[in-house]
mmCIF file of N, CA and C in Angstrom:
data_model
loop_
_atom_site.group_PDB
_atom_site.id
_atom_site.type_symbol
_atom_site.label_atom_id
_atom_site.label_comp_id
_atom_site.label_asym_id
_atom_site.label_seq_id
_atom_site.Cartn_x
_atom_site.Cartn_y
_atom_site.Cartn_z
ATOM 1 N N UNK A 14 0.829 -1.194 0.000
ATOM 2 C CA UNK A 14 0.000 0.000 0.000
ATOM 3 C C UNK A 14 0.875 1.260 0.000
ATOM 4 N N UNK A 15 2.027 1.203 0.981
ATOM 5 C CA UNK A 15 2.579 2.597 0.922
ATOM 6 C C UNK A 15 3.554 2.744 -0.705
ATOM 7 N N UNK A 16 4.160 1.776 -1.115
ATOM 8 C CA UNK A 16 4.146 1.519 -2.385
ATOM 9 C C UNK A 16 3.579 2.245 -3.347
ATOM 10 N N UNK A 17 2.356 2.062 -3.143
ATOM 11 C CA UNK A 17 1.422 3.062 -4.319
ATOM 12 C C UNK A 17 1.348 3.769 -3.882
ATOM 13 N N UNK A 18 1.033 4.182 -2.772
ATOM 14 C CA UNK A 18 1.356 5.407 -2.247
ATOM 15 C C UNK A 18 2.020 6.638 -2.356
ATOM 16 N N UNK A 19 3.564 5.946 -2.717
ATOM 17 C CA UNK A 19 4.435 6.973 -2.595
ATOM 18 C C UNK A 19 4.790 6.760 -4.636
ATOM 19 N N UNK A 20 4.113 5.855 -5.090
ATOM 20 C CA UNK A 20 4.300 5.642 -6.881
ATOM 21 C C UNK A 20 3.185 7.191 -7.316
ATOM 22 N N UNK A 21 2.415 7.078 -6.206
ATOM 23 C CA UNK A 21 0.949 8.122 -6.574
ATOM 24 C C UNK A 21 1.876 9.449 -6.316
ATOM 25 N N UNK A 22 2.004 9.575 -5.455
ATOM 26 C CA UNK A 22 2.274 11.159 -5.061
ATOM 27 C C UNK A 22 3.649 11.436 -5.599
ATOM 28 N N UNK A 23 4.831 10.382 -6.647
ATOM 29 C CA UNK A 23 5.765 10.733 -7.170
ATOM 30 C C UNK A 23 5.000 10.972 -8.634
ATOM 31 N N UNK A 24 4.068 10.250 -8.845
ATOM 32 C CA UNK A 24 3.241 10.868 -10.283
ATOM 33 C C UNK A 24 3.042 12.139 -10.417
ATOM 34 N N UNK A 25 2.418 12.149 -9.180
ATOM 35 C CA UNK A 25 1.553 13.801 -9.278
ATOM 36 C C UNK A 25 2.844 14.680 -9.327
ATOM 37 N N UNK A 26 3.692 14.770 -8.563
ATOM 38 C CA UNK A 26 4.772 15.983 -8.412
ATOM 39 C C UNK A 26 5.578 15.906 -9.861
ATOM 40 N N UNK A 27 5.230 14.608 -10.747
ATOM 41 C CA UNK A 27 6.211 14.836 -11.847
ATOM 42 C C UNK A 27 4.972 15.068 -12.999
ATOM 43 N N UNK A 28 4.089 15.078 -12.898
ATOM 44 C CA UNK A 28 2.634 15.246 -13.326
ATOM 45 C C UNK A 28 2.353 17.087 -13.387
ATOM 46 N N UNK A 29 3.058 17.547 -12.561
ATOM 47 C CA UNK A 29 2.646 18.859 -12.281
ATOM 48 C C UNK A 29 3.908 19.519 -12.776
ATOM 49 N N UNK A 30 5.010 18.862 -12.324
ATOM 50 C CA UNK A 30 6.449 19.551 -13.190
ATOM 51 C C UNK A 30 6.549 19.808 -14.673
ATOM 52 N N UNK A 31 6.447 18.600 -15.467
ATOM 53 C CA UNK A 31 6.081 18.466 -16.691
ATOM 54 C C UNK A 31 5.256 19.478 -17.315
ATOM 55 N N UNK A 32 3.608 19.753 -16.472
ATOM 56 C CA UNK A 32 2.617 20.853 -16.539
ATOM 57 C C UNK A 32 3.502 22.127 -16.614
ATOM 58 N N UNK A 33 4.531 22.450 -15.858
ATOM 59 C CA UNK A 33 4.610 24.178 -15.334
ATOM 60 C C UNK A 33 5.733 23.625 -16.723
ATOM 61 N N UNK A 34 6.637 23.158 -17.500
ATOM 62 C CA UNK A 34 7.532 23.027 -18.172
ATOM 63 C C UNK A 34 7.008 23.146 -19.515
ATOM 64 N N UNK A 35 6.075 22.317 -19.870
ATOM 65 C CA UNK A 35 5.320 22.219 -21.002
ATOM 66 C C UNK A 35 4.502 23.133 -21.155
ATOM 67 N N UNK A 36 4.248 24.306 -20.687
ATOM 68 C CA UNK A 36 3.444 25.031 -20.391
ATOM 69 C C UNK A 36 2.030 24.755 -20.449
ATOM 70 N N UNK A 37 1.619 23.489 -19.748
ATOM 71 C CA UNK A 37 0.327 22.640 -20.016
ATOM 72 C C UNK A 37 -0.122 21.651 -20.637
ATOM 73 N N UNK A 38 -1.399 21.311 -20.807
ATOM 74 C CA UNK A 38 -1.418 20.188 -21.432
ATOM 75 C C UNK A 38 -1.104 18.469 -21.509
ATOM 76 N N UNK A 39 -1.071 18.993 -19.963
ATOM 77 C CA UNK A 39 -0.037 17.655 -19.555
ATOM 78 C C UNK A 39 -1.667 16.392 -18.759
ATOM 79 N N UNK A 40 -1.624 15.614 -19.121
ATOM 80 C CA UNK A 40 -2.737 14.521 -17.671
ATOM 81 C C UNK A 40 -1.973 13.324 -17.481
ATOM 82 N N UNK A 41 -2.147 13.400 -16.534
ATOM 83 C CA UNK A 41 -2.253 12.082 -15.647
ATOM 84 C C UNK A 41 -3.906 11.387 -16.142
ATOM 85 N N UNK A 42 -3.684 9.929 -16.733
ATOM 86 C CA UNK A 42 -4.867 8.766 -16.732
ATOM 87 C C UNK A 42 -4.502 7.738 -16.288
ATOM 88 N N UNK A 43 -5.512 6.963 -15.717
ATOM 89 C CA UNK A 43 -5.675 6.029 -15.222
ATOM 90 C C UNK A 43 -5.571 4.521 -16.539
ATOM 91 N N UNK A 44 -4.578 3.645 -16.019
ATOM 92 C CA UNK A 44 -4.373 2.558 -17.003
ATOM 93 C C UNK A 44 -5.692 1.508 -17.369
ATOM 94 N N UNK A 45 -6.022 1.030 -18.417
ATOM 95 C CA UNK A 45 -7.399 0.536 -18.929
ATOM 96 C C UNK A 45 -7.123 -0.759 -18.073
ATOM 97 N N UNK A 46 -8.251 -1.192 -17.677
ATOM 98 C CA UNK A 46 -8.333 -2.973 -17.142
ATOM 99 C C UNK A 46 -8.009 -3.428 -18.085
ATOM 100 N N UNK A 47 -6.855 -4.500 -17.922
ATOM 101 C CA UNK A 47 -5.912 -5.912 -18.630
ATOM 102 C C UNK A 47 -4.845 -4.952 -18.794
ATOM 103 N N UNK A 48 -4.098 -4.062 -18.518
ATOM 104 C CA UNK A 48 -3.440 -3.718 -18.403
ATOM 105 C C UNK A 48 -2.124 -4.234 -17.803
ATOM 106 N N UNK A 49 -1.208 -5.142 -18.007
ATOM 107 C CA UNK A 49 -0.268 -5.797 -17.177
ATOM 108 C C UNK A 49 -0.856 -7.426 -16.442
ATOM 109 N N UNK A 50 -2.348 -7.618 -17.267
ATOM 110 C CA UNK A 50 -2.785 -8.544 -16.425
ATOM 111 C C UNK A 50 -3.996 -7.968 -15.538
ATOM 112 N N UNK A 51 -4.002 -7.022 -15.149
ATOM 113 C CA UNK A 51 -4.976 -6.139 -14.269
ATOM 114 C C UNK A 51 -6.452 -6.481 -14.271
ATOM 115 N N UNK A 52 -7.389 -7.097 -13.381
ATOM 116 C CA UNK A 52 -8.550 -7.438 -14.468
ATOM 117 C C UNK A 52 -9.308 -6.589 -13.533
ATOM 118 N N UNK A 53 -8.709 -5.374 -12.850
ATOM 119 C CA UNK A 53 -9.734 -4.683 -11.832
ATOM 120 C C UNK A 53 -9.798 -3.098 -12.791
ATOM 121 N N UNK A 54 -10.411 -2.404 -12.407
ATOM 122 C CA UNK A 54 -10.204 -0.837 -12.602
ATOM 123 C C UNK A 54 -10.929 -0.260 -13.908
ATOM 124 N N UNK A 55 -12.542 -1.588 -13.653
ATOM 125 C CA UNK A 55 -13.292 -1.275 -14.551
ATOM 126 C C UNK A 55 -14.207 0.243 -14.409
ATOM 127 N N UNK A 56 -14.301 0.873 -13.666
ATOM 128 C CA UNK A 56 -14.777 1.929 -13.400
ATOM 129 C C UNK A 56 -13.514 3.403 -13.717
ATOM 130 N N UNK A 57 -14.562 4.511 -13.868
ATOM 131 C CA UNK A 57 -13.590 5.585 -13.984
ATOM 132 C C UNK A 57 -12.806 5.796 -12.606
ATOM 133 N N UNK A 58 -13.228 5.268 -11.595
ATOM 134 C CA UNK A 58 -12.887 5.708 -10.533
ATOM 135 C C UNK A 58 -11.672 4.989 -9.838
ATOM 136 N N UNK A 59 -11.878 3.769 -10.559
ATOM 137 C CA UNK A 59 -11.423 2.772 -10.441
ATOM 138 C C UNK A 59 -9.762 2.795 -10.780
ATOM 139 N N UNK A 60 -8.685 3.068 -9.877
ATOM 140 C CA UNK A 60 -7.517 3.490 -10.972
ATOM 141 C C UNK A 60 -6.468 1.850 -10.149
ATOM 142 N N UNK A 61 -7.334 0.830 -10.317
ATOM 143 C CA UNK A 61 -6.223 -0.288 -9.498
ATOM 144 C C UNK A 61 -5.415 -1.185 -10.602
ATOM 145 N N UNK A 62 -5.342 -0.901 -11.938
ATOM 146 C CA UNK A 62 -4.402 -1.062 -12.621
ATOM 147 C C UNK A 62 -2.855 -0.083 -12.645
ATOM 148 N N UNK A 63 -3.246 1.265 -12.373
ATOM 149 C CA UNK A 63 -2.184 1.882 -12.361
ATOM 150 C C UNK A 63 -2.443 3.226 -13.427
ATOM 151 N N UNK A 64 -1.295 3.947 -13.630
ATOM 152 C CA UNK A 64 -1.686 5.176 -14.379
ATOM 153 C C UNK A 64 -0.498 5.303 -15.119
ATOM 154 N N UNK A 65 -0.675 6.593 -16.057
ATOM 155 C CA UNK A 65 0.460 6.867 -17.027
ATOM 156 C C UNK A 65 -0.127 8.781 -16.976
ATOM 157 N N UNK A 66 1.249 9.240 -17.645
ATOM 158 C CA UNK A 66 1.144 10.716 -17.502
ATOM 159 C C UNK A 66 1.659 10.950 -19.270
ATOM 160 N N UNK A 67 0.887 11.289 -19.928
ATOM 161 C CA UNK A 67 1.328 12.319 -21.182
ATOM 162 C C UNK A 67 1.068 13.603 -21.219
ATOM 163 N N UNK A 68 1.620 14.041 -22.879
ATOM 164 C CA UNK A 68 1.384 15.136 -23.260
ATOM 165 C C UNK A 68 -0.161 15.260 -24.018
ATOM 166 N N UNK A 69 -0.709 15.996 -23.513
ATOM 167 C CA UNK A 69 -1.856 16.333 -24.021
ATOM 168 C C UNK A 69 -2.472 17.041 -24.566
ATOM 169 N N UNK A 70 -1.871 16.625 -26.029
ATOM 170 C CA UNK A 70 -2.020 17.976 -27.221
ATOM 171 C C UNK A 70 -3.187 18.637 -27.602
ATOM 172 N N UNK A 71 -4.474 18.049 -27.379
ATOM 173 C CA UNK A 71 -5.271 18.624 -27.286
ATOM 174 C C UNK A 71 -6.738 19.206 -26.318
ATOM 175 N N UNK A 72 -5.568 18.535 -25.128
ATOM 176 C CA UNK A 72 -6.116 18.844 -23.297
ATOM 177 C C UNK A 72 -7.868 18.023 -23.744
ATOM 178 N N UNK A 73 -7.834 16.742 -23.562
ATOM 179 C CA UNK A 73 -9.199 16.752 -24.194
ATOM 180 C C UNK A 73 -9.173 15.205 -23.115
ATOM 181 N N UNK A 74 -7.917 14.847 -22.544
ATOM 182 C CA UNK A 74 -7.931 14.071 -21.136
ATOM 183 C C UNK A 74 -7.837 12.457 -21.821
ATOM 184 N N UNK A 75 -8.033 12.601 -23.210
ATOM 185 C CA UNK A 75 -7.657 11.195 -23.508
ATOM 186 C C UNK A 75 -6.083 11.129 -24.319
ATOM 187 N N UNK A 76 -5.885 9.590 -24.302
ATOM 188 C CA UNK A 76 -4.598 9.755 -25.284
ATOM 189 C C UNK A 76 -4.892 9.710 -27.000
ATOM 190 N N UNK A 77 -4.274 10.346 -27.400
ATOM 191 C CA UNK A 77 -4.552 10.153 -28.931
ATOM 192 C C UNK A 77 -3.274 10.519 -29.889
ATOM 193 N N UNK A 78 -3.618 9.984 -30.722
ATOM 194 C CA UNK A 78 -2.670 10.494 -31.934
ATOM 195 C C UNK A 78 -1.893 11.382 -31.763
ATOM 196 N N UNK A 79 -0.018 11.521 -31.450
ATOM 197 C CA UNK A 79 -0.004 12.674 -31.145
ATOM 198 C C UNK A 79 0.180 13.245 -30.047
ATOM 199 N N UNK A 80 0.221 12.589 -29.162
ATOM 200 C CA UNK A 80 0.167 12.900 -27.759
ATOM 201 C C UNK A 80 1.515 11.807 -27.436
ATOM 202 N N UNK A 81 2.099 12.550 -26.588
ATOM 203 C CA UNK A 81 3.560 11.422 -26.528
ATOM 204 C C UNK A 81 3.261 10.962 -24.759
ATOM 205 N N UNK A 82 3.747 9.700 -24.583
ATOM 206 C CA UNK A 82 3.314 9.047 -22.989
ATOM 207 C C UNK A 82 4.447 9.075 -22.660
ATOM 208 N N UNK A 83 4.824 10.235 -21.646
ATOM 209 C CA UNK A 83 5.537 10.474 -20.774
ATOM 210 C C UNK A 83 6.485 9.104 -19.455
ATOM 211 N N UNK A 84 5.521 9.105 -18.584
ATOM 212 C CA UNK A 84 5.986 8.283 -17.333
ATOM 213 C C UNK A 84 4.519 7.355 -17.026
ATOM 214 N N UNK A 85 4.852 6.063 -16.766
ATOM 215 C CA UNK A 85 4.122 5.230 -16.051
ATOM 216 C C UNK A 85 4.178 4.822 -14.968
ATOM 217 N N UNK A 86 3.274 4.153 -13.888
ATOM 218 C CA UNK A 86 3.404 3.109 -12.620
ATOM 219 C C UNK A 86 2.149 2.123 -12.861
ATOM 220 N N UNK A 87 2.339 1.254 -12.999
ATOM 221 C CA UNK A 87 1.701 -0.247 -12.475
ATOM 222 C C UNK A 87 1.966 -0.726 -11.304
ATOM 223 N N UNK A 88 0.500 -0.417 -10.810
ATOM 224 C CA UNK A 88 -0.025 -0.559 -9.485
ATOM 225 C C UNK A 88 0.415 -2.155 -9.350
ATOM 226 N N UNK A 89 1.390 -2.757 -7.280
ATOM 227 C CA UNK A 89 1.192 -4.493 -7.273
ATOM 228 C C UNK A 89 -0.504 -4.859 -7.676
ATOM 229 N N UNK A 90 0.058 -6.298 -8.024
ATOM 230 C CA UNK A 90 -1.822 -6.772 -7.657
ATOM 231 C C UNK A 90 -1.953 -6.990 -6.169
ATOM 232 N N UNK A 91 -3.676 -6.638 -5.928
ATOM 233 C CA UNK A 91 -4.174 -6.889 -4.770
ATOM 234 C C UNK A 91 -4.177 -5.374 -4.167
ATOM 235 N N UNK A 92 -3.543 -4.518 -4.773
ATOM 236 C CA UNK A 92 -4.437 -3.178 -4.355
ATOM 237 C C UNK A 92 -5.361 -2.629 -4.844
ATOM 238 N N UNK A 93 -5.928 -1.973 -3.840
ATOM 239 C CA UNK A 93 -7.143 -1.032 -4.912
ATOM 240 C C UNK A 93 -6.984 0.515 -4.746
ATOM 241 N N UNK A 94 -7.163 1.127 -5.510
ATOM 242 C CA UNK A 94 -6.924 2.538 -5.709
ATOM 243 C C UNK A 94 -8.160 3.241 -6.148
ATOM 244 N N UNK A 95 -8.710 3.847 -5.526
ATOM 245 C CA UNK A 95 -10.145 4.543 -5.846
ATOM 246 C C UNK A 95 -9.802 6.152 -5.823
ATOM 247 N N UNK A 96 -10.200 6.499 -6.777
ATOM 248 C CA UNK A 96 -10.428 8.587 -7.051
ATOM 249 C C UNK A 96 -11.583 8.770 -6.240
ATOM 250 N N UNK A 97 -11.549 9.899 -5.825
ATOM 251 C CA UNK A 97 -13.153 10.575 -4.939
ATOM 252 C C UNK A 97 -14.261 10.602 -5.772
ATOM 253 N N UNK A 98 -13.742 11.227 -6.851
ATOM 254 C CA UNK A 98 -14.565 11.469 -8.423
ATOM 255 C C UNK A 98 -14.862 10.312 -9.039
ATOM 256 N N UNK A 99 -15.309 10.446 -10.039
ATOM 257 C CA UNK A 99 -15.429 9.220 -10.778
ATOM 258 C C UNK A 99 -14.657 10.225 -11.971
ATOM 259 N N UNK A 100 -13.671 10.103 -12.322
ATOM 260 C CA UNK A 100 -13.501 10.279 -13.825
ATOM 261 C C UNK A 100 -11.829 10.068 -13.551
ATOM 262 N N UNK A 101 -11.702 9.427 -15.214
ATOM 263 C CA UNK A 101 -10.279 8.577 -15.435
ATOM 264 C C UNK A 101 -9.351 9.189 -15.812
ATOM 265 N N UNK A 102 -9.239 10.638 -15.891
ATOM 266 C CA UNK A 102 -7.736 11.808 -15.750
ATOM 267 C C UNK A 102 -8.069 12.631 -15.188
ATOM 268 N N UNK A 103 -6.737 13.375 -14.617
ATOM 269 C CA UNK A 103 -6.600 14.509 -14.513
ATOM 270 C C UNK A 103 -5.371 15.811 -14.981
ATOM 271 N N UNK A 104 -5.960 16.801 -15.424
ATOM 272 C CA UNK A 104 -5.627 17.403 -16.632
ATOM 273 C C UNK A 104 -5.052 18.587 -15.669
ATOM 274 N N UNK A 105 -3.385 19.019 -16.171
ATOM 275 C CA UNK A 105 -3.045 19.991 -15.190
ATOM 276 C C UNK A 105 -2.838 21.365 -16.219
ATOM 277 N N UNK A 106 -2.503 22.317 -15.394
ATOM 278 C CA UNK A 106 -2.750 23.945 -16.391
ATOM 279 C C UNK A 106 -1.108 24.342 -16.497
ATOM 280 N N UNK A 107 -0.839 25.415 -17.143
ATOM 281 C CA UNK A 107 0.185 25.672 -17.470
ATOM 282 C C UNK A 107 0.970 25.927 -16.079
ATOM 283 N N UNK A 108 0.196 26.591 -14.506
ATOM 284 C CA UNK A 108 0.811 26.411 -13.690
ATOM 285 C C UNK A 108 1.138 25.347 -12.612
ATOM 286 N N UNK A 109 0.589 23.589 -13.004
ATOM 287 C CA UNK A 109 0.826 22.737 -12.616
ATOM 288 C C UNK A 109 0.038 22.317 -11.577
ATOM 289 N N UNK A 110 -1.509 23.471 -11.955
ATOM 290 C CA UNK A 110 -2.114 22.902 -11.341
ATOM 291 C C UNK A 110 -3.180 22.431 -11.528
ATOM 292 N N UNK A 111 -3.896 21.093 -10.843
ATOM 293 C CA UNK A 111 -5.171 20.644 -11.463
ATOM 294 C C UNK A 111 -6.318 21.688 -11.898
ATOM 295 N N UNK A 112 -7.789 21.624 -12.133
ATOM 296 C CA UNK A 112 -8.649 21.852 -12.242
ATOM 297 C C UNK A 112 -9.201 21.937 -10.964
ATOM 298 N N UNK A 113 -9.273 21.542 -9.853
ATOM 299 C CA UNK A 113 -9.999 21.479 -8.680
ATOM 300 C C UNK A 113 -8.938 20.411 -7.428
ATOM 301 N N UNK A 114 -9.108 20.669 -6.562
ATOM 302 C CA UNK A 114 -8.850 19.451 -5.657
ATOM 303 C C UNK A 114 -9.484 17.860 -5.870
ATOM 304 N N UNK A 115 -8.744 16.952 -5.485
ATOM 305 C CA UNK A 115 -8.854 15.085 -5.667
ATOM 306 C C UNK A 115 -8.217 14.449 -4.600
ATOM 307 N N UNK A 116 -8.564 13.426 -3.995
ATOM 308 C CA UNK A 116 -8.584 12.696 -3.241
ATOM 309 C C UNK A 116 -8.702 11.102 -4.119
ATOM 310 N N UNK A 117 -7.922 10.241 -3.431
ATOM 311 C CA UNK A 117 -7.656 8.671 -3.573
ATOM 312 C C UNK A 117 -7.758 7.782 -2.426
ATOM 313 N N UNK A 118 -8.087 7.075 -2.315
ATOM 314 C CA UNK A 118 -7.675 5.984 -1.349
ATOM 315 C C UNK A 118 -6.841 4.396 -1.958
ATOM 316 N N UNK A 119 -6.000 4.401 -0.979
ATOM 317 C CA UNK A 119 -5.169 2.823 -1.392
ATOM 318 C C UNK A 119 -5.762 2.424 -0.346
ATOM 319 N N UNK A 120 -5.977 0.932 -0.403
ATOM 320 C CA UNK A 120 -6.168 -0.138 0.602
ATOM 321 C C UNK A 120 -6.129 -1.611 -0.416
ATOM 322 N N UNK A 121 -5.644 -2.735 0.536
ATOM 323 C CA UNK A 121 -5.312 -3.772 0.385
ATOM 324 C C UNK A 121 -6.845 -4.399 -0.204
ATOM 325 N N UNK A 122 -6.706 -5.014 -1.449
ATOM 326 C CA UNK A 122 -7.484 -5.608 -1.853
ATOM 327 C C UNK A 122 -8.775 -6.593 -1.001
ATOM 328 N N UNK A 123 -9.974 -6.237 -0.780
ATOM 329 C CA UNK A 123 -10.597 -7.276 -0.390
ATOM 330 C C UNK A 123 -11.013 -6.526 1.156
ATOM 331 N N UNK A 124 -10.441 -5.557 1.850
ATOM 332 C CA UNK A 124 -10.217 -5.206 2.751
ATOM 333 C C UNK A 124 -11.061 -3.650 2.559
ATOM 334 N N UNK A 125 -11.333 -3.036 3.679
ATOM 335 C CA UNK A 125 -12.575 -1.716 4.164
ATOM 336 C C UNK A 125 -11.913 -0.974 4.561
ATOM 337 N N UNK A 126 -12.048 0.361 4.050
ATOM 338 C CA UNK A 126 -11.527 1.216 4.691
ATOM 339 C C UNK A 126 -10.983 2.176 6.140
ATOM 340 N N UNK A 127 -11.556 1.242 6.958
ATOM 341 C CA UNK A 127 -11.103 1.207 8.628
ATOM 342 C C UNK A 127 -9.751 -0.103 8.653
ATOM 343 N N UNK A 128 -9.116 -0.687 7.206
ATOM 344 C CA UNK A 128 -7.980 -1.545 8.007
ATOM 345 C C UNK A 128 -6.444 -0.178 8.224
ATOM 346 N N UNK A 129 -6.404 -1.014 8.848
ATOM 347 C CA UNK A 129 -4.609 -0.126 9.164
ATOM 348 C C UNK A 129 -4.013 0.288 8.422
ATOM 349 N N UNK A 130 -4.104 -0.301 7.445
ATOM 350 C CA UNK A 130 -2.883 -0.410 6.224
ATOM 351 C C UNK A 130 -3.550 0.819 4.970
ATOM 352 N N UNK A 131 -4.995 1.147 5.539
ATOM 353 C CA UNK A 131 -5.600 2.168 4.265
ATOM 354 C C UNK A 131 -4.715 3.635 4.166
ATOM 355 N N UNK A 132 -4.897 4.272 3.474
ATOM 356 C CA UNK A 132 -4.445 5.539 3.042
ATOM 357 C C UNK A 132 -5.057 6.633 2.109
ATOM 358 N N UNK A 133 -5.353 7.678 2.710
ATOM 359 C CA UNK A 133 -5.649 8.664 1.540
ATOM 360 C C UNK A 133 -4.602 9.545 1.308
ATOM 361 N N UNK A 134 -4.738 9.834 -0.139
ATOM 362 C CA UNK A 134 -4.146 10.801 -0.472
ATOM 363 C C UNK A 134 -4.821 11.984 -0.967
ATOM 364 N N UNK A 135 -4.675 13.222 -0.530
ATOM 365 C CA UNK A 135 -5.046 14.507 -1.472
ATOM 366 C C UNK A 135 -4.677 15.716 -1.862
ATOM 367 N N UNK A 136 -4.642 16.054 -3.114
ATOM 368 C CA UNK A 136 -3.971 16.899 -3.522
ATOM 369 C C UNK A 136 -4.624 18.340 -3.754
ATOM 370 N N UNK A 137 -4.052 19.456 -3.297
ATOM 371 C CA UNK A 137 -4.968 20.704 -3.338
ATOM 372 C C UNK A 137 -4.767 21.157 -4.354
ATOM 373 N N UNK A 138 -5.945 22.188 -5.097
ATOM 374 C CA UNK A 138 -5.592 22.976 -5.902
ATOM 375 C C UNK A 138 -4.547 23.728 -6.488
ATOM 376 N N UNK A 139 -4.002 23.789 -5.123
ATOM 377 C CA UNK A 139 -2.297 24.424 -5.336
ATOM 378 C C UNK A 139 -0.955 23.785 -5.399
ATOM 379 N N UNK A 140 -1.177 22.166 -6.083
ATOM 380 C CA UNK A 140 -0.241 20.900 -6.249
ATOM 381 C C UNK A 140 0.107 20.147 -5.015
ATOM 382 N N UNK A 141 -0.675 21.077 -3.496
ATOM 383 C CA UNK A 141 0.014 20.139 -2.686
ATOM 384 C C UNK A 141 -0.240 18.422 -2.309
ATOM 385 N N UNK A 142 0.280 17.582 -2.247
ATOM 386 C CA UNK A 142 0.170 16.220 -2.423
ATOM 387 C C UNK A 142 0.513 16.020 -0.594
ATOM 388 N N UNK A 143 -0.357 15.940 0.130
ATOM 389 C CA UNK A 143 -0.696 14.956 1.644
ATOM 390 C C UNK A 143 -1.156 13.729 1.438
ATOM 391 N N UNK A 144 -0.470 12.940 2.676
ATOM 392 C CA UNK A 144 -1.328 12.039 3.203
ATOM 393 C C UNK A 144 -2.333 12.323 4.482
ATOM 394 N N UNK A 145 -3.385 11.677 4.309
ATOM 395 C CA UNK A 145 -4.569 12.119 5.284
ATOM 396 C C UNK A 145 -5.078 10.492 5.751
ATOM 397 N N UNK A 146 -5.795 10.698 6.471
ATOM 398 C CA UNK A 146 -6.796 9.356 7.091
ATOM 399 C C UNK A 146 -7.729 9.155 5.693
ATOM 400 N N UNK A 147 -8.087 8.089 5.579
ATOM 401 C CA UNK A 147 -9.222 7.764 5.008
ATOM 402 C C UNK A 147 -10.319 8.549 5.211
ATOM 403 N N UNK A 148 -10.923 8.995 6.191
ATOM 404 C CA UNK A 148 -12.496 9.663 6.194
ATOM 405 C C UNK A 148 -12.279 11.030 6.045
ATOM 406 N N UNK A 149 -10.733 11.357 5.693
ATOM 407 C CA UNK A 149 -10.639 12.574 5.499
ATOM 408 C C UNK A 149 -10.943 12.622 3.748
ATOM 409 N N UNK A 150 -11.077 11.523 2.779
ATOM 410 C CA UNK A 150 -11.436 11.522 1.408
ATOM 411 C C UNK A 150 -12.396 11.782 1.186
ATOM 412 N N UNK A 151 -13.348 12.134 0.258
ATOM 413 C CA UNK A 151 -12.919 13.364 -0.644
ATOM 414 C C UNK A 151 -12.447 14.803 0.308
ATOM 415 N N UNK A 152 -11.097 14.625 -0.295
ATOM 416 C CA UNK A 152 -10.725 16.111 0.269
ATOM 417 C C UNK A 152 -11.683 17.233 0.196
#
């Protein structure tokens, strides 16, 4: 768990660097189920395959033609990774920063968000990347 954890919040800070460099255009998405084997992360919300960060030439949050894929992480199996939101990127601005505040939770597959081992993460409007308690999600 802390694993993804710390794979998540090294995304985002290189997710947001890339943003202030590229002068935008940059997202972070969530990797499609079968991804590496992955047969979870059928939902938008759903990010327990893992994610990838491109260029996003036409800020439109998908990959396409044209768009070059930056950095990846593939999530171990047996975690789960849930967004607050339901939707499968997030799209940063020329100053590296999202659209709004987001929240995640990791926890061990199979397992509720009161085990020990859970974690939220959330990131403010202004790139900052914390860890928080679980019931502190959605930021």
């Amino acid at each position: 768990v802390m694993q993804t954890f710390e794979g998540l919040q090294s995304t985002l800070y290189y997710t947001r660097s890339e943003a202030i460099r590229r002068g935008g255009h940059v997202t972070l998405r969530k990797e499609p189920t079968g991804t590496n084997g992955c047969s979870l992360g059928n939902n938008n919300d759903e990010w327990d395959c893992g994610w990838y960060v491109f260029s996003d030439v036409n800020a439109n949050g998908n990959f396409n033609s044209g768009d070059t894929r930056l950095k990846g992480f593939l999530t171990s199996k047996g975690i789960q990774v849930t967004r607050s939101e339901s939707a499968g990127s997030i799209t940063f601005d020329r100053w590296g920063m999202p659209a709004e505040p987001f929240g995640f939770t990791i926890i061990p597959q199979g397992k509720n968000l009161s085990d020990p081992a859970a974690i939220g993460l959330c990131m403010s409007r202004g790139g900052r990347v914390r860890k928080v308690p679980t019931a502190d999600v959605p930021c």
